[in-house]
């Protein structure tokens, strides 16, 4: 039995339509749940993150994840490791574990390439590295554009471009028309930016990928997106890769003694408690790991349910503190985190 909050989702091979019009289907181990996207495709609620996964380790991580049952890999041009991710995918296609159509692959357009005529070439570059004919989802990584000639993370505002993300969106739509991606979406867009895209698009965004963990739990944005049939993909679900207590980086909830205790009650780890809680919010999670035992652990979250008091505690952890604040760009006209949500 898989639990979306208090809604019980049976593990059988029937689809289940919730009152929120989201389609959760088979959640048995080895077969992750999916959510329905507004373009008619489905996205598995659990995927493997690949940011900061070293190229020499990510190939094995992808192979391990596919063997465990993951059918969703989150990639980006910016991560610099798409060729090795592709090698991992192809190894599992070659050994017969999956077909290309059984795995959901996401890539993202980086900020230096927001000009409309750069979008298709950048997706083609990612596809060439991944050795794929199409991705399932292509995202604008951030709403802020940088000059093509600037560093990927420019030191100051001289590296900013004034390309409007609506222009970028036209390039994204072209990617769909060319069959290079099944769906297109946003990442790190606030509610006003999402609305502006919706008001001006020909092809609707299917997701908005934003930071979601118990410390940074953007419930208003999640509600806003759901009401517009946009699925939220939650990144840094475990509190990000820098969870060492560095100043400004909140100690992740996976280290909270109360959450560790909760895990013991369910014979689960604190990480599994947090991932189960996040999926129960009706979002997709993409924990990153290059460690086989953790890749297995992070997938084994569908066979228990938290009680009301446990959910209430995790709800109360929201400190609205980001692991990825990117405050250095707060004076960019399209910086997304200057409004409430
Ligand atoms: N759209 C965006 O702007 C954006 C921004 C950030 C992230 N993302 C995406 O979201 C993914 C996930 O976010 P993230 O990488 O920032 O952070 P995360 O998934 O919250 O945390 C990853 C860290 O947790 C560790 N970890 C994984 N499983 C664990 C477990 N079971 N127990 C203990 N530690 C565990 C990993 O270590 P090991 O790898 O050493 O096991 C890694 O250091 C990224 O990889 C990327 O694909 C997108």
Coordinates of C-alpha atoms and ligand atoms in Angstrom, one line a residue:
X1 CA 0.0 0.0 0.0
X2 CA 1.4 3.4 -0.9
X3 CA 0.2 6.4 0.9
X4 CA -0.2 9.9 -0.5
X5 CA -0.9 11.7 2.8
X6 CA -4.0 10.1 4.0
X7 CA -5.0 8.8 0.5
X8 CA -4.2 5.1 0.3
X9 CA -2.9 4.0 -3.1
X10 CA -3.1 0.2 -3.6
X11 CA -0.1 -1.6 -5.0
X12 CA -1.7 -3.4 -7.8
X13 CA -1.5 -2.8 -11.5
X14 CA -4.5 -0.5 -11.8
X15 CA -4.2 3.2 -12.2
X16 CA -5.5 5.4 -9.4
X17 CA -6.9 8.9 -10.0
X18 CA -6.9 11.1 -7.0
X19 CA -9.1 14.0 -6.3
X20 CA -6.3 16.3 -7.4
X21 CA -6.5 14.8 -10.8
X22 CA -3.0 13.3 -10.6
X23 CA -2.5 9.8 -11.7
X24 CA -0.5 7.6 -9.4
X25 CA -0.1 4.1 -10.6
X26 CA 1.7 1.0 -9.5
X27 CA 4.0 1.8 -6.6
X28 CA 5.3 -1.7 -6.0
X29 CA 9.0 -2.0 -5.3
X30 CA 10.9 -2.1 -8.6
X31 CA 8.2 0.0 -10.2
X32 CA 8.1 3.5 -9.1
X33 CA 4.9 5.6 -9.0
X34 CA 4.2 8.1 -11.8
X35 CA 2.5 11.4 -12.1
X36 CA 0.5 12.4 -15.2
X37 CA 1.9 15.4 -17.1
X38 CA -0.2 17.9 -19.0
X39 CA 1.3 16.7 -22.4
X40 CA -0.1 13.2 -21.9
X41 CA 3.2 11.6 -20.8
X42 CA 4.0 10.3 -17.3
X43 CA 6.9 11.1 -15.0
X44 CA 8.1 8.7 -12.3
X45 CA 7.9 10.3 -8.9
X46 CA 11.4 9.3 -8.0
X47 CA 14.4 10.0 -10.2
X48 CA 18.2 10.0 -9.8
X49 CA 19.9 13.4 -9.5
X50 CA 23.3 13.9 -11.2
X51 CA 24.5 17.3 -10.2
X52 CA 28.1 17.1 -8.9
X53 CA 28.2 13.4 -9.7
X54 CA 31.8 12.9 -10.9
X55 CA 31.9 11.7 -14.5
X56 CA 34.0 8.7 -13.5
X57 CA 31.3 7.6 -11.0
X58 CA 28.0 8.7 -12.6
X59 CA 28.1 5.9 -15.3
X60 CA 28.0 3.2 -12.6
X61 CA 25.5 5.2 -10.5
X62 CA 23.1 5.3 -13.5
X63 CA 23.6 1.6 -14.1
X64 CA 23.0 0.8 -10.4
X65 CA 19.9 3.0 -10.3
X66 CA 18.4 1.4 -13.4
X67 CA 19.1 -2.1 -11.9
X68 CA 17.3 -1.1 -8.7
X69 CA 14.2 0.1 -10.6
X70 CA 14.7 3.9 -11.2
X71 CA 13.2 4.9 -14.5
X72 CA 13.9 8.6 -14.3
X73 CA 17.3 10.4 -14.6
X74 CA 17.7 14.2 -14.1
X75 CA 20.6 15.7 -16.1
X76 CA 21.7 19.1 -17.3
X77 CA 24.2 20.5 -19.7
X78 CA 25.6 22.5 -16.8
X79 CA 26.5 19.4 -14.8
X80 CA 29.2 18.5 -17.4
X81 CA 28.6 14.7 -17.1
X82 CA 25.9 14.0 -19.7
X83 CA 28.2 11.8 -21.8
X84 CA 28.8 9.4 -18.9
X85 CA 25.1 9.5 -17.9
X86 CA 24.3 8.5 -21.6
X87 CA 26.9 5.7 -21.4
X88 CA 25.2 4.3 -18.3
X89 CA 21.8 4.4 -19.9
X90 CA 23.1 2.7 -23.1
X91 CA 24.8 0.0 -21.0
X92 CA 21.4 -0.9 -19.4
X93 CA 19.6 -0.7 -22.8
X94 CA 22.3 -3.0 -24.3
X95 CA 22.0 -5.6 -21.5
X96 CA 18.2 -5.7 -22.0
X97 CA 17.1 -4.2 -18.6
X98 CA 15.3 -1.3 -20.2
X99 CA 14.3 0.1 -23.6
X100 CA 14.8 3.8 -24.3
X101 CA 11.1 4.3 -24.0
X102 CA 11.0 2.9 -20.5
X103 CA 13.2 5.6 -19.0
X104 CA 12.4 9.3 -18.4
X105 CA 15.3 11.5 -19.2
X106 CA 15.5 15.3 -18.4
X107 CA 18.0 17.8 -19.5
X108 CA 18.3 21.6 -19.0
X109 CA 19.3 24.6 -21.0
X110 CA 22.0 26.7 -19.2
X111 CA 21.7 30.5 -18.7
X112 CA 24.3 31.5 -21.3
X113 CA 22.2 30.1 -24.1
X114 CA 18.8 31.9 -23.6
X115 CA 18.7 33.5 -27.1
X116 CA 16.0 31.8 -29.1
X117 CA 18.3 30.5 -31.9
X118 CA 20.6 28.9 -29.3
X119 CA 18.0 26.6 -27.7
X120 CA 17.7 23.9 -30.4
X121 CA 21.5 23.7 -30.9
X122 CA 22.0 23.4 -27.1
X123 CA 19.5 20.6 -26.8
X124 CA 21.1 18.9 -29.8
X125 CA 24.5 19.1 -28.0
X126 CA 23.0 17.5 -24.9
X127 CA 21.4 14.8 -27.0
X128 CA 24.6 14.1 -28.8
X129 CA 26.4 13.7 -25.4
X130 CA 23.6 11.4 -24.1
X131 CA 23.5 9.6 -27.4
X132 CA 19.8 9.9 -27.5
X133 CA 17.3 11.0 -30.3
X134 CA 15.1 12.8 -27.8
X135 CA 14.7 13.6 -24.1
X136 CA 11.4 13.3 -22.3
X137 CA 11.8 16.7 -20.7
X138 CA 13.8 19.8 -21.4
X139 CA 13.9 22.7 -18.9
X140 CA 15.0 26.3 -18.8
X141 CA 17.4 25.8 -15.9
X142 CA 17.0 29.4 -14.5
X143 CA 14.9 32.4 -15.6
X144 CA 18.0 34.6 -15.6
X145 CA 20.0 34.8 -18.8
X146 CA 23.8 35.3 -19.0
X147 CA 25.8 36.6 -21.9
X148 CA 27.0 33.8 -24.2
X149 CA 30.5 35.0 -23.8
X150 CA 30.4 35.2 -20.0
X151 CA 31.4 32.4 -17.6
X152 CA 28.7 29.9 -16.8
X153 CA 28.5 31.6 -13.4
X154 CA 29.6 35.2 -14.0
X155 CA 31.3 37.1 -11.3
X156 CA 29.2 40.2 -11.6
X157 CA 26.4 41.9 -13.5
X158 CA 28.6 42.5 -16.6
X159 CA 27.9 38.9 -17.4
X160 CA 24.1 39.3 -17.5
X161 CA 22.1 39.2 -20.7
X162 CA 18.7 40.9 -21.0
X163 CA 17.2 38.1 -23.1
X164 CA 13.6 37.6 -21.9
X165 CA 12.8 34.0 -20.9
X166 CA 9.6 34.4 -23.1
X167 CA 12.0 34.5 -26.1
X168 CA 13.8 31.4 -24.7
X169 CA 10.4 29.7 -24.4
X170 CA 9.8 30.1 -28.2
X171 CA 13.1 28.2 -28.7
X172 CA 11.9 25.5 -26.3
X173 CA 8.6 25.2 -28.2
X174 CA 10.7 24.6 -31.4
X175 CA 12.4 21.7 -29.6
X176 CA 9.0 20.1 -29.2
X177 CA 8.0 20.7 -32.8
X178 CA 11.3 19.1 -34.0
X179 CA 10.7 16.0 -31.9
X180 CA 13.8 16.6 -29.8
X181 CA 11.9 16.5 -26.6
X182 CA 8.5 15.2 -25.5
X183 CA 7.8 18.0 -23.0
X184 CA 9.3 21.3 -22.0
X185 CA 9.3 23.0 -18.6
X186 CA 10.7 25.5 -16.2
X187 CA 13.1 25.4 -13.3
X188 CA 13.5 28.0 -10.5
X189 CA 10.6 30.1 -11.9
X190 CA 8.5 32.0 -9.3
X191 CA 4.7 32.1 -9.5
X192 CA 4.7 35.4 -11.5
X193 CA 7.2 34.0 -14.0
X194 CA 5.2 30.8 -14.4
X195 CA 2.1 32.8 -15.0
X196 CA 3.8 35.0 -17.6
X197 CA 4.9 31.9 -19.5
X198 CA 1.4 30.5 -19.3
X199 CA -0.1 33.7 -20.6
X200 CA 2.2 33.8 -23.6
X201 CA 2.9 30.2 -24.6
X202 CA 1.8 28.0 -27.4
X203 CA 3.1 24.8 -25.6
X204 CA 2.4 24.7 -21.9
X205 CA 5.2 23.9 -19.4
X206 CA 4.7 20.4 -17.9
X207 CA 6.8 20.9 -14.8
X208 CA 8.5 23.6 -12.6
X209 CA 11.6 22.1 -11.0
X210 CA 12.4 24.0 -7.7
X211 CA 14.1 23.3 -4.4
X212 CA 11.9 21.2 -2.1
X213 CA 13.0 19.7 1.2
X214 CA 11.5 20.0 4.7
X215 CA 13.7 23.1 5.4
X216 CA 12.6 24.7 2.2
X217 CA 9.0 23.7 1.6
X218 CA 7.4 26.1 -0.9
X219 CA 3.8 25.0 -0.3
X220 CA 2.2 28.1 -1.9
X221 CA 4.2 27.6 -5.1
X222 CA 3.4 23.9 -5.2
X223 CA -0.3 24.7 -4.8
X224 CA -0.1 27.4 -7.5
X225 CA 1.6 25.0 -9.9
X226 CA -0.9 22.1 -9.2
X227 CA -3.8 24.4 -9.8
X228 CA -2.4 25.1 -13.3
X229 CA -1.7 21.4 -14.0
X230 CA 2.0 21.9 -13.7
X231 CA 3.9 19.2 -11.7
X232 CA 6.5 20.3 -9.3
X233 CA 9.8 18.4 -9.3
X234 CA 11.7 18.9 -6.0
X235 CA 15.4 19.2 -6.2
X236 CA 17.9 18.9 -3.3
X237 CA 15.3 16.8 -1.4
X238 CA 17.9 15.6 1.1
X239 CA 19.1 19.1 1.8
X240 CA 21.7 19.3 -1.0
X241 CA 25.2 18.2 -1.5
X242 CA 26.6 20.6 1.1
X243 CA 25.0 19.5 4.3
X244 CA 28.0 19.9 6.6
X245 CA 26.6 22.8 8.7
X246 CA 28.5 25.5 6.7
X247 CA 27.2 29.0 7.7
X248 CA 24.1 29.8 5.7
X249 CA 23.4 26.2 4.8
X250 CA 20.7 24.8 7.0
X251 CA 21.4 21.4 8.7
X252 CA 19.2 19.1 6.6
X253 CA 16.3 17.4 8.2
X254 CA 17.8 14.0 7.5
X255 CA 20.1 14.7 10.5
X256 CA 17.3 15.8 12.8
X257 CA 17.2 13.4 15.8
X258 CA 13.4 13.4 15.8
X259 CA 13.3 12.3 12.1
X260 CA 15.9 9.6 12.8
X261 CA 13.7 8.4 15.6
X262 CA 10.6 8.4 13.3
X263 CA 12.6 6.3 10.9
X264 CA 13.4 3.7 13.6
X265 CA 9.7 3.4 14.3
X266 CA 9.1 2.5 10.7
X267 CA 12.3 0.4 10.3
X268 CA 13.4 3.1 7.9
X269 CA 16.2 5.7 7.8
X270 CA 15.6 9.5 8.2
X271 CA 16.3 9.8 4.5
X272 CA 13.6 7.4 3.6
X273 CA 11.2 9.3 6.0
X274 CA 12.0 12.6 4.3
X275 CA 11.6 11.2 0.7
X276 CA 8.3 9.5 1.6
X277 CA 7.0 12.7 3.1
X278 CA 8.0 14.8 0.1
X279 CA 6.4 12.3 -2.4
X280 CA 3.2 12.5 -0.2
X281 CA 3.1 16.2 -1.0
X282 CA 2.3 15.1 -4.6
X283 CA 5.7 16.1 -6.1
X284 CA 8.5 14.3 -7.9
X285 CA 11.8 13.9 -6.0
X286 CA 15.3 13.5 -7.6
X287 CA 17.8 12.6 -4.8
X288 CA 21.4 12.5 -6.0
X289 CA 23.8 9.7 -5.0
X290 CA 26.7 7.9 -6.5
X291 CA 26.7 5.4 -3.7
X292 CA 25.0 2.1 -4.6
X293 CA 23.7 1.4 -1.1
X294 CA 22.2 4.9 -0.9
X295 CA 20.7 4.6 -4.4
X296 CA 18.9 1.5 -3.2
X297 CA 17.9 3.1 0.1
X298 CA 16.5 6.2 -1.6
X299 CA 14.3 4.0 -3.8
X300 CA 12.9 1.9 -1.0
X301 CA 10.3 4.4 0.2
X302 CA 7.0 3.2 -1.0
X303 CA 6.0 0.6 1.6
X304 CA 5.2 2.7 4.7
X305 CA 3.1 5.7 5.7
X306 CA 3.8 8.4 8.2
X307 CA 1.1 9.2 10.8
X308 CA -0.5 12.6 11.2
X309 CA 1.8 13.8 14.0
X310 CA 4.9 12.8 12.0
X311 CA 3.6 14.7 9.0
X312 CA 2.8 17.7 11.2
X313 CA 6.4 17.7 12.6
X314 CA 7.9 17.6 9.1
X315 CA 5.5 20.4 8.0
X316 CA 6.8 22.4 10.9
X317 CA 10.4 22.1 9.8
X318 CA 9.9 24.7 7.0
X319 CA 12.5 27.4 7.7
X320 CA 12.3 28.7 4.1
X321 CA 16.1 28.4 4.0
X322 CA 17.4 27.5 0.6
X323 CA 20.5 25.3 -0.1
X324 CA 20.6 26.9 -3.6
X325 CA 19.9 30.6 -3.0
X326 CA 22.1 32.0 -5.8
X327 CA 21.9 35.4 -4.0
X328 CA 24.8 36.7 -5.9
X329 CA 22.4 37.2 -8.8
X330 CA 19.7 38.9 -6.8
X331 CA 20.0 42.1 -8.9
X332 CA 19.3 40.3 -12.1
X333 CA 15.9 41.5 -13.5
X334 CA 14.7 37.9 -13.7
X335 CA 16.1 36.7 -10.4
X336 CA 13.2 34.5 -9.0
X337 CA 13.6 34.7 -5.3
X338 CA 12.8 38.3 -4.6
X339 CA 9.1 37.7 -4.1
X340 CA 7.3 35.5 -1.6
X341 CA 6.8 32.5 -4.0
Ligands
LIG1 N1 17.2 22.8 -11.2 C1 18.1 23.2 -10.4 O1 18.5 24.4 -10.4 C2 18.8 22.2 -9.5 C3 19.6 22.6 -8.4 C4 20.1 21.6 -7.6 C5 19.9 20.3 -7.9 N2 19.2 19.9 -9.0 C6 18.9 18.4 -9.3 O2 18.5 17.8 -8.1 C7 19.3 16.7 -7.7 C8 19.3 16.5 -6.2 O3 19.7 17.6 -5.5 P1 21.2 17.8 -4.9 O4 22.2 16.9 -5.6 O5 21.5 19.2 -4.7 O6 21.0 17.3 -3.4 P2 20.3 16.0 -2.6 O7 19.9 15.0 -3.6 O8 19.4 16.6 -1.7 O9 21.6 15.5 -1.8 C9 22.6 14.8 -2.4 C10 23.7 14.5 -1.3 O10 23.1 13.6 -0.4 C11 23.9 12.4 -0.3 N3 23.0 11.3 -0.1 C12 22.3 10.7 -1.1 N4 21.6 9.7 -0.6 C13 21.9 9.6 0.7 C14 21.5 8.7 1.8 N5 20.6 7.8 1.5 N6 22.0 8.9 3.0 C15 22.9 10.0 3.2 N7 23.3 10.8 2.3 C16 22.8 10.6 1.0 C17 24.7 12.4 -1.6 O11 26.0 11.8 -1.4 P3 26.6 10.6 -2.3 O12 26.4 11.0 -3.8 O13 28.1 10.7 -2.0 O14 26.0 9.3 -2.0 C18 24.9 13.9 -1.8 O15 26.0 14.4 -1.1 C19 20.7 17.2 -8.3 O16 21.6 16.1 -8.4 C20 20.2 17.7 -9.7 O17 19.9 16.6 -10.6 C21 18.6 20.8 -9.8

